[in-house]
Amino acid sequence: AADEKNRNEIFRLWAKTGYPFSDYVDDYKGDKLIKRLNPLLTDYYYASLQKSIAETKQYKFTRRDVPYEGWVEPKYLNNALKAQNLVGFWDNNDANGKPLPKR
């Protein structure tokens, strides 16, 4: 799905869920699919989890801090990326969403 040559086909498939094809075209206009469809469990992802947890406490949905450690197990994703030769395909992002240098 992250390959630009599949853009229209991906939008056509997604449009079967009920949202018009044109909505996807508009929503993704100017964005590369590889940036928007990144499955990596990046520092940005973990920072977003921490922010969401902090907000649940701030808005009194929870009474105490909830640790997110243990919620996410990256080994399954890492194994799948390795098996599909996709290691290094997507950018790994820092906690602010900026791409980290490739290794």
Coordinates of N, CA, C and O in Angstrom, one line a residue:
A1 N 0.8 -1.2 0.0 CA 0.0 0.0 0.0 C 0.9 1.3 0.0 O 0.4 2.3 -0.5
A2 N 2.1 1.2 0.5 CA 2.9 2.4 0.6 C 3.6 2.7 -0.7 O 4.3 3.7 -0.8
D3 N 3.5 1.9 -1.7 CA 4.1 2.1 -3.0 C 3.2 3.0 -3.9 O 2.1 2.7 -4.1
E4 N 3.8 4.1 -4.3 CA 3.0 5.1 -5.1 C 2.3 4.5 -6.3 O 1.3 5.0 -6.7
K5 N 2.9 3.5 -6.9 CA 2.3 2.9 -8.1 C 0.9 2.3 -7.8 O 0.1 2.0 -8.7
N6 N 0.6 2.0 -6.5 CA -0.6 1.4 -6.1 C -1.6 2.4 -5.5 O -2.7 2.0 -5.1
R7 N -1.3 3.7 -5.6 CA -2.1 4.7 -5.0 C -3.6 4.6 -5.4 O -4.5 4.5 -4.6
N8 N -3.9 4.7 -6.7 CA -5.3 4.6 -7.1 C -6.0 3.3 -6.7 O -7.2 3.3 -6.3
E9 N -5.3 2.2 -6.9 CA -5.9 0.9 -6.5 C -6.2 0.9 -5.0 O -7.3 0.4 -4.6
I10 N -5.3 1.4 -4.2 CA -5.5 1.4 -2.7 C -6.8 2.2 -2.4 O -7.6 1.8 -1.6
F11 N -6.8 3.4 -3.0 CA -8.0 4.3 -2.8 C -9.3 3.6 -3.3 O -10.3 3.8 -2.6
R12 N -9.2 2.9 -4.4 CA -10.4 2.2 -4.9 C -10.9 1.1 -3.9 O -12.1 1.0 -3.6
L13 N -9.9 0.4 -3.4 CA -10.2 -0.6 -2.4 C -10.8 0.0 -1.1 O -11.8 -0.5 -0.6
W14 N -10.2 1.0 -0.6 CA -10.7 1.7 0.6 C -12.1 2.3 0.3 O -12.9 2.3 1.3
A15 N -12.4 2.8 -0.9 CA -13.7 3.4 -1.2 C -14.8 2.3 -1.0 O -15.9 2.7 -0.8
K16 N -14.5 1.1 -1.1 CA -15.5 0.0 -0.9 C -16.0 0.0 0.6 O -17.1 -0.6 0.8
T17 N -15.3 0.7 1.5 CA -15.8 0.8 2.9 C -16.9 1.8 3.0 O -17.5 1.9 4.1
G18 N -17.2 2.6 2.0 CA -18.3 3.6 2.0 C -17.8 5.1 1.8 O -18.7 5.9 1.5
Y19 N -16.6 5.4 2.1 CA -16.1 6.7 1.8 C -15.7 6.9 0.3 O -15.2 6.0 -0.3
P20 N -16.1 8.0 -0.3 CA -15.8 8.2 -1.7 C -14.3 8.2 -2.0 O -13.5 8.7 -1.2
F21 N -14.0 7.6 -3.2 CA -12.7 7.6 -3.7 C -12.1 9.0 -3.6 O -10.9 9.2 -3.2
S22 N -12.9 10.0 -4.0 CA -12.4 11.4 -4.1 C -11.9 11.9 -2.7 O -11.1 12.8 -2.6
D23 N -12.6 11.4 -1.6 CA -12.2 11.8 -0.3 C -10.7 11.4 0.0 O -10.0 12.1 0.7
Y24 N -10.4 10.2 -0.4 CA -9.0 9.7 -0.2 C -8.0 10.5 -1.0 O -7.0 10.8 -0.5
V25 N -8.4 10.8 -2.2 CA -7.6 11.6 -3.1 C -7.3 12.9 -2.5 O -6.1 13.4 -2.4
D26 N -8.3 13.6 -2.0 CA -8.2 14.9 -1.3 C -7.4 14.8 0.0 O -6.5 15.6 0.2
D27 N -7.7 13.8 0.8 CA -7.0 13.6 2.1 C -5.5 13.4 1.9 O -4.7 13.8 2.7
Y28 N -5.1 12.6 0.9 CA -3.7 12.2 0.7 C -3.0 13.2 -0.2 O -1.8 13.0 -0.5
K29 N -3.7 14.2 -0.7 CA -3.1 15.1 -1.7 C -1.8 15.8 -1.1 O -1.8 16.3 0.0
G30 N -0.7 15.7 -1.9 CA 0.5 16.2 -1.4 C 1.3 15.4 -0.5 O 2.4 15.7 -0.1
D31 N 0.8 14.2 -0.1 CA 1.5 13.3 0.9 C 1.9 12.1 0.1 O 1.2 11.6 -0.7
K32 N 3.1 11.6 0.4 CA 3.6 10.3 -0.1 C 3.0 9.2 0.8 O 2.9 9.3 2.0
L33 N 2.5 8.2 0.1 CA 2.0 7.0 0.8 C 2.9 6.5 1.8 O 2.5 6.0 2.9
I34 N 4.2 6.4 1.5 CA 5.2 5.8 2.4 C 5.3 6.6 3.7 O 5.6 6.0 4.7
K35 N 5.0 7.8 3.7 CA 5.0 8.6 4.9 C 3.7 8.4 5.8 O 3.8 8.3 7.0
R36 N 2.6 8.3 5.1 CA 1.3 8.1 5.8 C 1.0 6.7 6.2 O 0.3 6.5 7.2
L37 N 1.6 5.7 5.5 CA 1.3 4.3 5.7 C 2.5 3.6 6.3 O 3.0 2.7 5.7
N38 N 3.0 4.1 7.4 CA 4.2 3.6 8.0 C 3.8 2.7 9.2 O 3.3 3.1 10.2
P39 N 4.1 1.4 9.1 CA 3.7 0.4 10.1 C 4.7 0.3 11.3 O 4.4 -0.4 12.3
L40 N 5.8 1.0 11.2 CA 6.8 0.9 12.2 C 6.4 1.4 13.6 O 5.6 2.4 13.7
L41 N 6.9 0.8 14.6 CA 6.7 1.2 16.0 C 7.8 2.1 16.3 O 8.8 1.7 17.0
T42 N 7.7 3.4 15.9 CA 8.7 4.3 16.0 C 8.7 5.0 17.4 O 7.7 4.9 18.2
D43 N 9.7 5.9 17.6 CA 9.7 6.7 18.9 C 8.5 7.6 18.8 O 7.9 7.9 19.9
Y44 N 8.1 8.1 17.7 CA 6.9 8.9 17.5 C 5.6 8.2 18.0 O 4.8 8.7 18.6
Y45 N 5.5 6.9 17.6 CA 4.4 6.1 18.0 C 4.3 6.0 19.5 O 3.3 6.2 20.1
Y46 N 5.5 5.7 20.1 CA 5.5 5.5 21.5 C 5.2 6.8 22.3 O 4.5 6.9 23.3
A47 N 5.7 7.9 21.7 CA 5.4 9.3 22.3 C 3.9 9.6 22.2 O 3.4 10.2 23.1
S48 N 3.3 9.2 21.1 CA 1.9 9.4 20.9 C 1.1 8.6 22.0 O 0.1 9.1 22.5
L49 N 1.5 7.3 22.2 CA 0.9 6.5 23.2 C 1.0 7.2 24.6 O 0.0 7.3 25.3
Q50 N 2.2 7.7 24.9 CA 2.4 8.3 26.2 C 1.5 9.6 26.3 O 1.0 9.8 27.4
K51 N 1.4 10.3 25.3 CA 0.6 11.5 25.3 C -0.9 11.2 25.5 O -1.5 11.8 26.3
S52 N -1.3 10.1 24.8 CA -2.7 9.7 25.0 C -3.0 9.2 26.4 O -4.1 9.6 27.0
I53 N -2.1 8.5 27.0 CA -2.2 8.0 28.4 C -2.3 9.2 29.3 O -3.1 9.3 30.2
A54 N -1.4 10.2 29.1 CA -1.4 11.4 30.0 C -2.7 12.1 29.9 O -3.2 12.6 30.9
E55 N -3.2 12.2 28.7 CA -4.5 12.9 28.5 C -5.7 12.2 29.2 O -6.6 12.8 29.7
T56 N -5.6 10.9 29.2 CA -6.7 10.1 29.9 C -6.7 10.5 31.4 O -7.8 10.6 32.0
K57 N -5.5 10.7 31.9 CA -5.4 11.1 33.4 C -5.8 12.5 33.5 O -6.6 12.9 34.4
Q58 N -5.4 13.4 32.6 CA -5.7 14.8 32.7 C -7.2 15.0 32.6 O -7.8 15.9 33.4
Y59 N -7.9 14.3 31.8 CA -9.3 14.4 31.6 C -10.1 13.5 32.6 O -11.3 13.4 32.4
K60 N -9.4 12.9 33.5 CA -10.0 12.1 34.5 C -10.7 10.8 34.0 O -11.7 10.4 34.6
F61 N -10.3 10.3 32.9 CA -10.8 9.0 32.4 C -10.1 7.9 33.2 O -10.6 6.8 33.3
T62 N -8.9 8.2 33.7 CA -8.2 7.3 34.6 C -7.7 8.1 35.8 O -7.6 9.3 35.7
R63 N -7.4 7.4 36.9 CA -7.0 8.0 38.1 C -5.5 8.0 38.3 O -5.0 8.8 39.1
R64 N -4.8 7.2 37.6 CA -3.4 7.0 37.9 C -2.7 6.9 36.5 O -3.3 6.7 35.5
D65 N -1.4 7.0 36.6 CA -0.6 6.7 35.4 C -0.7 5.2 35.0 O -0.8 4.3 35.8
V66 N -0.8 5.0 33.7 CA -1.0 3.7 33.2 C 0.3 3.4 32.3 O 0.5 4.1 31.3
P67 N 1.1 2.4 32.7 CA 2.3 2.2 31.9 C 1.9 1.4 30.6 O 1.1 0.5 30.6
Y68 N 2.5 1.9 29.5 CA 2.2 1.3 28.2 C 3.2 0.1 27.9 O 2.9 -0.6 27.0
E69 N 4.3 0.0 28.7 CA 5.2 -1.0 28.4 C 4.5 -2.4 28.6 O 3.7 -2.6 29.5
G70 N 4.7 -3.2 27.6 CA 4.0 -4.5 27.6 C 2.8 -4.6 26.8 O 2.2 -5.6 26.5
W71 N 2.3 -3.4 26.3 CA 1.1 -3.4 25.4 C 1.5 -3.8 24.0 O 0.7 -4.3 23.3
V72 N 2.7 -3.4 23.6 CA 3.1 -3.5 22.3 C 4.3 -4.5 22.2 O 5.3 -4.3 22.9
E73 N 4.2 -5.5 21.3 CA 5.3 -6.4 21.2 C 5.9 -6.3 19.7 O 5.2 -6.7 18.8
P74 N 7.0 -5.6 19.5 CA 7.5 -5.4 18.2 C 8.1 -6.6 17.5 O 8.3 -6.5 16.2
K75 N 8.3 -7.7 18.1 CA 9.0 -8.8 17.5 C 8.2 -9.4 16.3 O 8.8 -9.8 15.3
Y76 N 6.9 -9.3 16.4 CA 6.1 -9.9 15.3 C 6.2 -9.0 14.0 O 6.4 -9.5 12.9
L77 N 6.1 -7.7 14.2 CA 6.3 -6.8 13.1 C 7.7 -6.9 12.5 O 7.9 -7.0 11.3
N78 N 8.7 -6.9 13.4 CA 10.1 -7.0 12.9 C 10.3 -8.3 12.2 O 11.0 -8.3 11.1
N79 N 9.8 -9.4 12.6 CA 9.9 -10.7 11.9 C 9.2 -10.6 10.5 O 9.8 -11.1 9.5
A80 N 8.0 -10.0 10.5 CA 7.3 -9.9 9.2 C 8.1 -9.0 8.2 O 8.2 -9.3 7.0
L81 N 8.6 -7.9 8.7 CA 9.4 -7.0 7.8 C 10.7 -7.7 7.3 O 11.0 -7.6 6.1
K82 N 11.3 -8.5 8.1 CA 12.5 -9.2 7.7 C 12.1 -10.3 6.7 O 12.7 -10.4 5.6
A83 N 11.0 -11.0 6.9 CA 10.6 -12.1 6.0 C 10.2 -11.5 4.6 O 10.4 -12.2 3.6
Q84 N 9.7 -10.3 4.6 CA 9.3 -9.6 3.3 C 10.3 -8.7 2.7 O 10.1 -8.0 1.8
N85 N 11.5 -8.8 3.3 CA 12.6 -7.9 2.9 C 12.3 -6.4 2.9 O 12.6 -5.7 1.9
L86 N 11.6 -6.0 3.9 CA 11.2 -4.6 4.0 C 11.9 -3.8 5.1 O 11.5 -2.7 5.4
V87 N 12.9 -4.4 5.7 CA 13.7 -3.7 6.7 C 14.3 -2.5 6.1 O 15.0 -2.7 5.0
G88 N 14.1 -1.4 6.6 CA 14.7 -0.1 6.1 C 13.9 0.5 5.0 O 14.2 1.6 4.5
F89 N 12.7 -0.1 4.7 CA 11.9 0.5 3.6 C 11.2 1.9 4.1 O 11.2 2.8 3.4
W90 N 10.7 1.9 5.3 CA 10.1 3.1 5.9 C 11.1 3.8 6.8 O 12.0 3.2 7.3
D91 N 10.9 5.1 6.9 CA 11.7 5.9 7.8 C 11.3 5.6 9.3 O 10.1 5.4 9.6
N92 N 12.3 5.6 10.1 CA 12.0 5.5 11.5 C 12.0 6.9 12.0 O 12.9 7.7 11.7
N93 N 11.0 7.3 12.8 CA 10.8 8.7 13.2 C 11.1 8.9 14.7 O 10.9 8.0 15.5
D94 N 11.7 10.1 15.0 CA 12.0 10.4 16.4 C 10.6 10.7 17.1 O 9.6 10.7 16.5
A95 N 10.7 11.1 18.4 CA 9.5 11.4 19.1 C 8.7 12.6 18.6 O 7.5 12.7 18.9
N96 N 9.3 13.4 17.8 CA 8.7 14.6 17.2 C 8.1 14.3 15.8 O 7.6 15.2 15.1
G97 N 8.4 13.1 15.3 CA 7.9 12.7 14.0 C 8.9 13.0 12.9 O 8.6 12.8 11.7
K98 N 10.1 13.5 13.2 CA 11.1 13.7 12.2 C 11.9 12.4 11.9 O 12.2 11.7 12.8
P99 N 12.1 12.2 10.6 CA 12.9 11.0 10.2 C 14.3 10.9 10.9 O 15.0 11.9 10.9
L100 N 14.6 9.7 11.4 CA 16.0 9.5 11.9 C 16.8 9.1 10.7 O 16.4 8.5 9.7
P101 N 18.2 9.3 10.8 CA 19.0 8.9 9.7 C 18.9 7.4 9.5 O 18.8 6.6 10.5
K102 N 19.0 7.0 8.3 CA 19.0 5.5 8.0 C 20.3 4.9 8.5 O 21.4 5.5 8.5
R103 N 20.1 3.6 8.9 CA 21.3 2.9 9.4 C 21.9 2.0 8.4 O 21.3 1.5 7.5

